[in-house]
Each structure stands twice: as C-alpha cells, then as structure tokens.
C-alpha cells in the first residue's frame, strides 16, 4: 500500500467513525429534524467511499501479482512520475527490461513511486515483475543482485532496429490524445509527458 492509499485509508476511517458516531448519537436524541441527519450521513458515505476506493485499488494490484506472469527483469533506469508532486518534486518510477515468454526483449515502466536518491532500486539489479492483461506489478522485496541469462542484451544501450519494431496508434489514458508508439516498449506521451506500457 502506497503513501496516498494509507492517507486515504486514514481519512476514510476518520470520516466513517465521525459520521457514524454522530449519526448514531442523533438517532437516540429526540426532536432533531430529518434534514440534520444529512450531514453525518454524508460524512459516513464519504468515509465508506474512500475505504472502498482504496480496497479496489489494492485488490487490483494484488490481482496482477497473484494472476500475472512472473518475469525476472533488470532495472534499466528511472522516469519521473509527472502525475503527482510530492514535497515539490516528482517521485520516480523504475524502467525495466525483461524477456517475455517468447524470448523477445521488452521494456516496461513499473509504478514504484520512490523518492529520488533513495537508492531503493539500484540500476543493474534484478526485480520480479508481473504482467497481467497489459498491466504491470512488482514484488518490492525481490530486488536482488542476480545474473540473468542473456543479461548483457538487457543492459546494453543498443539502437533499436527500425525494421524489428511495430508502431501502433495508442490513446493516452491521462490526456486522451492519440499518438504513435512502439509496441513492447514504454512510450512517453508527447502531449502530457506520462509514460504508458504498450
């Protein structure tokens, strides 16, 4: 569970307790107009909404790891997560290279959202990633110094052979713009700067 999810969980618990407590207290008090029950009911529903939203998000991430295909990947670099600002700067996501089940080299951006300079995910280390229906998850406890078969292919800075790549049209999930992207690689939207795994 990430920091934002923890904050939303705490807010959900507080809103639910306050809304539910006031609502229960008002039920046992006589002479209160029905309109007054609306305010604590809104707090209660808002708190429950926060908790349900966090649960759905966490269950989705857990589902990727549980049902997804595991690939050992090499940490290749970092990209800024421009969708959020934490303490005046962007958190970082990890760019990994791995071989899929057909032995084809792939690239993905894993949503780690770690602080720049924290050295949680050093370049060149191996991490287990999971792919399920085009979405990626990771095991943060799997960062290790392991040599993979054909590792030198994953870590070299070779130019991409234009004849070997397939370009497709994709729609950015953040800004809804359409652009041309390379299939099997993480691509940066030229309009909003967000990264998308294609």
PDB file of C-alpha atoms in Angstrom:
ATOM      1  CA  UNK A   1       0.000   0.000   0.000  1.00  0.00           C
ATOM      2  CA  UNK A   2       1.433   3.330  -1.071  1.00  0.00           C
ATOM      3  CA  UNK A   3       1.538   6.564   0.898  1.00  0.00           C
ATOM      4  CA  UNK A   4      -1.506   8.024  -0.855  1.00  0.00           C
ATOM      5  CA  UNK A   5      -3.503   4.879  -0.153  1.00  0.00           C
ATOM      6  CA  UNK A   6      -2.524   4.986   3.527  1.00  0.00           C
ATOM      7  CA  UNK A   7      -3.634   8.617   3.766  1.00  0.00           C
ATOM      8  CA  UNK A   8      -6.954   7.833   2.054  1.00  0.00           C
ATOM      9  CA  UNK A   9      -7.455   4.849   4.378  1.00  0.00           C
ATOM     10  CA  UNK A  10      -6.868   7.008   7.459  1.00  0.00           C
ATOM     11  CA  UNK A  11      -9.220   9.678   6.100  1.00  0.00           C
ATOM     12  CA  UNK A  12     -11.831   7.015   5.321  1.00  0.00           C
ATOM     13  CA  UNK A  13     -11.622   5.580   8.835  1.00  0.00           C
ATOM     14  CA  UNK A  14     -11.885   9.031  10.443  1.00  0.00           C
ATOM     15  CA  UNK A  15     -14.815  10.105   8.246  1.00  0.00           C
ATOM     16  CA  UNK A  16     -16.616   6.804   8.854  1.00  0.00           C
ATOM     17  CA  UNK A  17     -16.135   6.959  12.631  1.00  0.00           C
ATOM     18  CA  UNK A  18     -17.151  10.628  12.880  1.00  0.00           C
ATOM     19  CA  UNK A  19     -20.123  10.292  10.527  1.00  0.00           C
ATOM     20  CA  UNK A  20     -21.300   7.013  12.017  1.00  0.00           C
ATOM     21  CA  UNK A  21     -20.803   8.180  15.611  1.00  0.00           C
ATOM     22  CA  UNK A  22     -22.686  11.433  15.140  1.00  0.00           C
ATOM     23  CA  UNK A  23     -25.439   9.671  13.196  1.00  0.00           C
ATOM     24  CA  UNK A  24     -25.895   7.040  15.926  1.00  0.00           C
ATOM     25  CA  UNK A  25     -25.855   9.761  18.584  1.00  0.00           C
ATOM     26  CA  UNK A  26     -28.512  11.699  16.696  1.00  0.00           C
ATOM     27  CA  UNK A  27     -30.721   8.614  16.354  1.00  0.00           C
ATOM     28  CA  UNK A  28     -31.018   8.355  20.137  1.00  0.00           C
ATOM     29  CA  UNK A  29     -31.781  12.061  20.547  1.00  0.00           C
ATOM     30  CA  UNK A  30     -35.355  13.203  20.095  1.00  0.00           C
ATOM     31  CA  UNK A  31     -36.582  16.346  18.413  1.00  0.00           C
ATOM     32  CA  UNK A  32     -33.950  16.556  15.657  1.00  0.00           C
ATOM     33  CA  UNK A  33     -35.308  17.419  12.191  1.00  0.00           C
ATOM     34  CA  UNK A  34     -34.662  14.834   9.476  1.00  0.00           C
ATOM     35  CA  UNK A  35     -32.572  17.321   7.467  1.00  0.00           C
ATOM     36  CA  UNK A  36     -29.959  17.332  10.245  1.00  0.00           C
ATOM     37  CA  UNK A  37     -29.275  13.639   9.633  1.00  0.00           C
ATOM     38  CA  UNK A  38     -27.959  14.543   6.188  1.00  0.00           C
ATOM     39  CA  UNK A  39     -24.588  15.988   7.318  1.00  0.00           C
ATOM     40  CA  UNK A  40     -23.346  12.944   9.296  1.00  0.00           C
ATOM     41  CA  UNK A  41     -24.747  10.654   6.597  1.00  0.00           C
ATOM     42  CA  UNK A  42     -22.618  12.488   4.004  1.00  0.00           C
ATOM     43  CA  UNK A  43     -19.523  12.026   6.209  1.00  0.00           C
ATOM     44  CA  UNK A  44     -20.338   8.346   6.653  1.00  0.00           C
ATOM     45  CA  UNK A  45     -20.826   7.780   2.915  1.00  0.00           C
ATOM     46  CA  UNK A  46     -17.669   9.740   2.068  1.00  0.00           C
ATOM     47  CA  UNK A  47     -15.618   7.644   4.504  1.00  0.00           C
ATOM     48  CA  UNK A  48     -17.035   4.411   3.137  1.00  0.00           C
ATOM     49  CA  UNK A  49     -16.311   5.658  -0.398  1.00  0.00           C
ATOM     50  CA  UNK A  50     -12.649   6.307   0.493  1.00  0.00           C
ATOM     51  CA  UNK A  51     -12.287   2.837   2.022  1.00  0.00           C
ATOM     52  CA  UNK A  52     -13.968   1.079  -0.914  1.00  0.00           C
ATOM     53  CA  UNK A  53     -11.834   3.013  -3.423  1.00  0.00           C
ATOM     54  CA  UNK A  54      -8.604   2.057  -1.653  1.00  0.00           C
ATOM     55  CA  UNK A  55      -9.736  -1.570  -1.389  1.00  0.00           C
ATOM     56  CA  UNK A  56     -10.490  -1.766  -5.126  1.00  0.00           C
ATOM     57  CA  UNK A  57      -7.087  -0.248  -5.984  1.00  0.00           C
ATOM     58  CA  UNK A  58      -5.156  -2.569  -3.648  1.00  0.00           C
ATOM     59  CA  UNK A  59      -7.147  -5.619  -4.802  1.00  0.00           C
ATOM     60  CA  UNK A  60      -6.370  -4.759  -8.432  1.00  0.00           C
ATOM     61  CA  UNK A  61      -2.642  -4.528  -7.727  1.00  0.00           C
ATOM     62  CA  UNK A  62      -2.745  -7.740  -5.719  1.00  0.00           C
ATOM     63  CA  UNK A  63      -4.619  -9.425  -8.578  1.00  0.00           C
ATOM     64  CA  UNK A  64      -1.817  -8.514 -11.016  1.00  0.00           C
ATOM     65  CA  UNK A  65       0.785 -10.154  -8.770  1.00  0.00           C
ATOM     66  CA  UNK A  66      -1.440 -13.151  -7.985  1.00  0.00           C
ATOM     67  CA  UNK A  67      -2.649 -13.971 -11.516  1.00  0.00           C
ATOM     68  CA  UNK A  68       0.081 -12.371 -13.610  1.00  0.00           C
ATOM     69  CA  UNK A  69       3.035 -13.949 -15.352  1.00  0.00           C
ATOM     70  CA  UNK A  70       6.278 -13.520 -13.403  1.00  0.00           C
ATOM     71  CA  UNK A  71       9.328 -12.247 -15.264  1.00  0.00           C
ATOM     72  CA  UNK A  72      12.751 -11.527 -13.779  1.00  0.00           C
ATOM     73  CA  UNK A  73      13.715  -8.083 -15.070  1.00  0.00           C
ATOM     74  CA  UNK A  74      16.768  -5.837 -14.927  1.00  0.00           C
ATOM     75  CA  UNK A  75      16.385  -2.315 -13.591  1.00  0.00           C
ATOM     76  CA  UNK A  76      17.496  -0.166 -16.507  1.00  0.00           C
ATOM     77  CA  UNK A  77      16.702   3.406 -15.496  1.00  0.00           C
ATOM     78  CA  UNK A  78      14.257   5.813 -13.919  1.00  0.00           C
ATOM     79  CA  UNK A  79      11.496   8.092 -15.190  1.00  0.00           C
ATOM     80  CA  UNK A  80       9.638  10.846 -13.358  1.00  0.00           C
ATOM     81  CA  UNK A  81       6.026  10.194 -12.392  1.00  0.00           C
ATOM     82  CA  UNK A  82       4.639  13.528 -13.583  1.00  0.00           C
ATOM     83  CA  UNK A  83       1.093  12.762 -12.448  1.00  0.00           C
ATOM     84  CA  UNK A  84       1.819  13.799  -8.859  1.00  0.00           C
ATOM     85  CA  UNK A  85       4.179  16.124  -6.953  1.00  0.00           C
ATOM     86  CA  UNK A  86       5.479  15.091  -3.524  1.00  0.00           C
ATOM     87  CA  UNK A  87       7.350  17.690  -1.461  1.00  0.00           C
ATOM     88  CA  UNK A  88       7.872  19.874  -4.512  1.00  0.00           C
ATOM     89  CA  UNK A  89       9.293  17.199  -6.814  1.00  0.00           C
ATOM     90  CA  UNK A  90       8.179  14.220  -8.855  1.00  0.00           C
ATOM     91  CA  UNK A  91       8.509  10.680  -7.454  1.00  0.00           C
ATOM     92  CA  UNK A  92      10.320   8.221  -9.688  1.00  0.00           C
ATOM     93  CA  UNK A  93       9.181   5.052 -11.397  1.00  0.00           C
ATOM     94  CA  UNK A  94      11.517   2.266 -12.487  1.00  0.00           C
ATOM     95  CA  UNK A  95      12.193   1.392 -16.130  1.00  0.00           C
ATOM     96  CA  UNK A  96      12.957  -2.322 -16.560  1.00  0.00           C
ATOM     97  CA  UNK A  97      13.995  -4.579 -19.433  1.00  0.00           C
ATOM     98  CA  UNK A  98      12.960  -8.234 -19.498  1.00  0.00           C
ATOM     99  CA  UNK A  99      12.445 -11.171 -21.845  1.00  0.00           C
ATOM    100  CA  UNK A 100       8.823 -12.215 -22.372  1.00  0.00           C
ATOM    101  CA  UNK A 101       7.648 -15.832 -22.688  1.00  0.00           C
ATOM    102  CA  UNK A 102       8.717 -15.868 -26.367  1.00  0.00           C
ATOM    103  CA  UNK A 103      12.250 -14.647 -25.579  1.00  0.00           C
ATOM    104  CA  UNK A 104      11.636 -11.163 -27.006  1.00  0.00           C
ATOM    105  CA  UNK A 105      13.177  -8.250 -25.132  1.00  0.00           C
ATOM    106  CA  UNK A 106      10.551  -5.919 -23.655  1.00  0.00           C
ATOM    107  CA  UNK A 107      10.594  -2.704 -21.685  1.00  0.00           C
ATOM    108  CA  UNK A 108       8.136  -1.568 -19.026  1.00  0.00           C
ATOM    109  CA  UNK A 109       7.774   1.262 -16.542  1.00  0.00           C
ATOM    110  CA  UNK A 110       6.906  -0.094 -13.104  1.00  0.00           C
ATOM    111  CA  UNK A 111       4.918   2.258 -10.821  1.00  0.00           C
ATOM    112  CA  UNK A 112       7.238   2.232  -7.807  1.00  0.00           C
ATOM    113  CA  UNK A 113       6.893   5.979  -6.990  1.00  0.00           C
ATOM    114  CA  UNK A 114      10.011   6.133  -4.826  1.00  0.00           C
ATOM    115  CA  UNK A 115      11.856   9.264  -3.748  1.00  0.00           C
ATOM    116  CA  UNK A 116      14.735  10.403  -5.948  1.00  0.00           C
ATOM    117  CA  UNK A 117      18.084   9.472  -4.417  1.00  0.00           C
ATOM    118  CA  UNK A 118      16.698   6.847  -2.012  1.00  0.00           C
ATOM    119  CA  UNK A 119      18.590   4.001  -3.744  1.00  0.00           C
ATOM    120  CA  UNK A 120      15.732   1.521  -3.208  1.00  0.00           C
ATOM    121  CA  UNK A 121      16.004   0.240  -6.764  1.00  0.00           C
ATOM    122  CA  UNK A 122      19.633   0.450  -7.997  1.00  0.00           C
ATOM    123  CA  UNK A 123      20.281   0.247 -11.734  1.00  0.00           C
ATOM    124  CA  UNK A 124      21.522  -3.206 -12.761  1.00  0.00           C
ATOM    125  CA  UNK A 125      19.712  -5.107 -10.015  1.00  0.00           C
ATOM    126  CA  UNK A 126      17.143  -7.821 -10.754  1.00  0.00           C
ATOM    127  CA  UNK A 127      13.496  -7.443  -9.733  1.00  0.00           C
ATOM    128  CA  UNK A 128      10.484  -9.717 -10.239  1.00  0.00           C
ATOM    129  CA  UNK A 129       7.721  -8.094 -12.272  1.00  0.00           C
ATOM    130  CA  UNK A 130       4.273  -9.451 -13.066  1.00  0.00           C
ATOM    131  CA  UNK A 131       2.273  -8.800 -16.234  1.00  0.00           C
ATOM    132  CA  UNK A 132      -1.462  -9.394 -16.359  1.00  0.00           C
ATOM    133  CA  UNK A 133      -3.699  -8.088 -19.165  1.00  0.00           C
ATOM    134  CA  UNK A 134      -1.190  -5.411 -20.134  1.00  0.00           C
ATOM    135  CA  UNK A 135      -0.794  -4.066 -16.591  1.00  0.00           C
ATOM    136  CA  UNK A 136       2.370  -4.435 -14.550  1.00  0.00           C
ATOM    137  CA  UNK A 137       3.011  -5.096 -10.890  1.00  0.00           C
ATOM    138  CA  UNK A 138       6.165  -5.890  -8.951  1.00  0.00           C
ATOM    139  CA  UNK A 139       7.449  -7.516  -5.789  1.00  0.00           C
ATOM    140  CA  UNK A 140       9.337  -4.831  -3.885  1.00  0.00           C
ATOM    141  CA  UNK A 141      11.073  -7.464  -1.742  1.00  0.00           C
ATOM    142  CA  UNK A 142      12.543  -9.226  -4.787  1.00  0.00           C
ATOM    143  CA  UNK A 143      15.284  -6.678  -5.565  1.00  0.00           C
ATOM    144  CA  UNK A 144      18.474  -8.718  -5.704  1.00  0.00           C
ATOM    145  CA  UNK A 145      21.863  -8.954  -7.351  1.00  0.00           C
ATOM    146  CA  UNK A 146      21.295 -11.873  -9.715  1.00  0.00           C
ATOM    147  CA  UNK A 147      22.852 -12.524 -13.104  1.00  0.00           C
ATOM    148  CA  UNK A 148      20.200 -13.431 -15.673  1.00  0.00           C
ATOM    149  CA  UNK A 149      20.617 -15.484 -18.835  1.00  0.00           C
ATOM    150  CA  UNK A 150      21.344 -13.043 -21.730  1.00  0.00           C
ATOM    151  CA  UNK A 151      21.675 -10.192 -19.233  1.00  0.00           C
ATOM    152  CA  UNK A 152      24.085  -8.298 -21.469  1.00  0.00           C
ATOM    153  CA  UNK A 153      21.291  -7.928 -24.050  1.00  0.00           C
ATOM    154  CA  UNK A 154      19.006  -6.407 -21.441  1.00  0.00           C
ATOM    155  CA  UNK A 155      21.546  -3.879 -20.194  1.00  0.00           C
ATOM    156  CA  UNK A 156      23.210  -2.745 -23.422  1.00  0.00           C
ATOM    157  CA  UNK A 157      22.331   0.604 -24.934  1.00  0.00           C
ATOM    158  CA  UNK A 158      21.817  -0.712 -28.437  1.00  0.00           C
ATOM    159  CA  UNK A 159      19.910   1.236 -31.051  1.00  0.00           C
ATOM    160  CA  UNK A 160      16.523  -0.150 -31.969  1.00  0.00           C
ATOM    161  CA  UNK A 161      16.346  -1.788 -35.393  1.00  0.00           C
ATOM    162  CA  UNK A 162      13.514   0.107 -37.158  1.00  0.00           C
ATOM    163  CA  UNK A 163      12.512  -2.979 -39.133  1.00  0.00           C
ATOM    164  CA  UNK A 164      12.059  -5.056 -35.980  1.00  0.00           C
ATOM    165  CA  UNK A 165       9.610  -2.757 -34.201  1.00  0.00           C
ATOM    166  CA  UNK A 166       5.894  -2.457 -34.699  1.00  0.00           C
ATOM    167  CA  UNK A 167       4.374   1.021 -34.474  1.00  0.00           C
ATOM    168  CA  UNK A 168       0.760   1.286 -33.388  1.00  0.00           C
ATOM    169  CA  UNK A 169      -1.660   4.095 -32.565  1.00  0.00           C
ATOM    170  CA  UNK A 170      -2.411   4.423 -28.849  1.00  0.00           C
ATOM    171  CA  UNK A 171      -4.571   6.721 -26.768  1.00  0.00           C
ATOM    172  CA  UNK A 172      -3.027   8.294 -23.676  1.00  0.00           C
ATOM    173  CA  UNK A 173      -5.058   7.386 -20.556  1.00  0.00           C
ATOM    174  CA  UNK A 174      -4.223  10.742 -18.935  1.00  0.00           C
ATOM    175  CA  UNK A 175      -4.916  13.339 -21.639  1.00  0.00           C
ATOM    176  CA  UNK A 176      -6.868  11.224 -24.204  1.00  0.00           C
ATOM    177  CA  UNK A 177      -4.603  12.249 -27.086  1.00  0.00           C
ATOM    178  CA  UNK A 178      -3.673   9.757 -29.794  1.00  0.00           C
ATOM    179  CA  UNK A 179      -0.052   9.214 -30.806  1.00  0.00           C
ATOM    180  CA  UNK A 180       2.166   6.618 -32.492  1.00  0.00           C
ATOM    181  CA  UNK A 181       4.027   4.286 -30.126  1.00  0.00           C
ATOM    182  CA  UNK A 182       6.387   1.318 -30.311  1.00  0.00           C
ATOM    183  CA  UNK A 183       4.721  -1.938 -29.285  1.00  0.00           C
ATOM    184  CA  UNK A 184       6.508  -3.807 -26.495  1.00  0.00           C
ATOM    185  CA  UNK A 185       8.168  -0.707 -25.024  1.00  0.00           C
ATOM    186  CA  UNK A 186       7.217   2.016 -22.609  1.00  0.00           C
ATOM    187  CA  UNK A 187       6.379   5.172 -24.519  1.00  0.00           C
ATOM    188  CA  UNK A 188       6.165   8.787 -23.391  1.00  0.00           C
ATOM    189  CA  UNK A 189       3.117  10.780 -24.403  1.00  0.00           C
ATOM    190  CA  UNK A 190       4.374  13.820 -26.358  1.00  0.00           C
ATOM    191  CA  UNK A 191       1.488  15.942 -25.074  1.00  0.00           C
ATOM    192  CA  UNK A 192       1.315  15.385 -21.308  1.00  0.00           C
ATOM    193  CA  UNK A 193       4.611  13.568 -20.574  1.00  0.00           C
ATOM    194  CA  UNK A 194       3.115  10.484 -18.906  1.00  0.00           C
ATOM    195  CA  UNK A 195       4.533   7.020 -19.625  1.00  0.00           C
ATOM    196  CA  UNK A 196       2.472   4.157 -20.985  1.00  0.00           C
ATOM    197  CA  UNK A 197       3.372   0.486 -21.417  1.00  0.00           C
ATOM    198  CA  UNK A 198       2.286  -0.676 -24.876  1.00  0.00           C
TER     199      UNK A 198
END
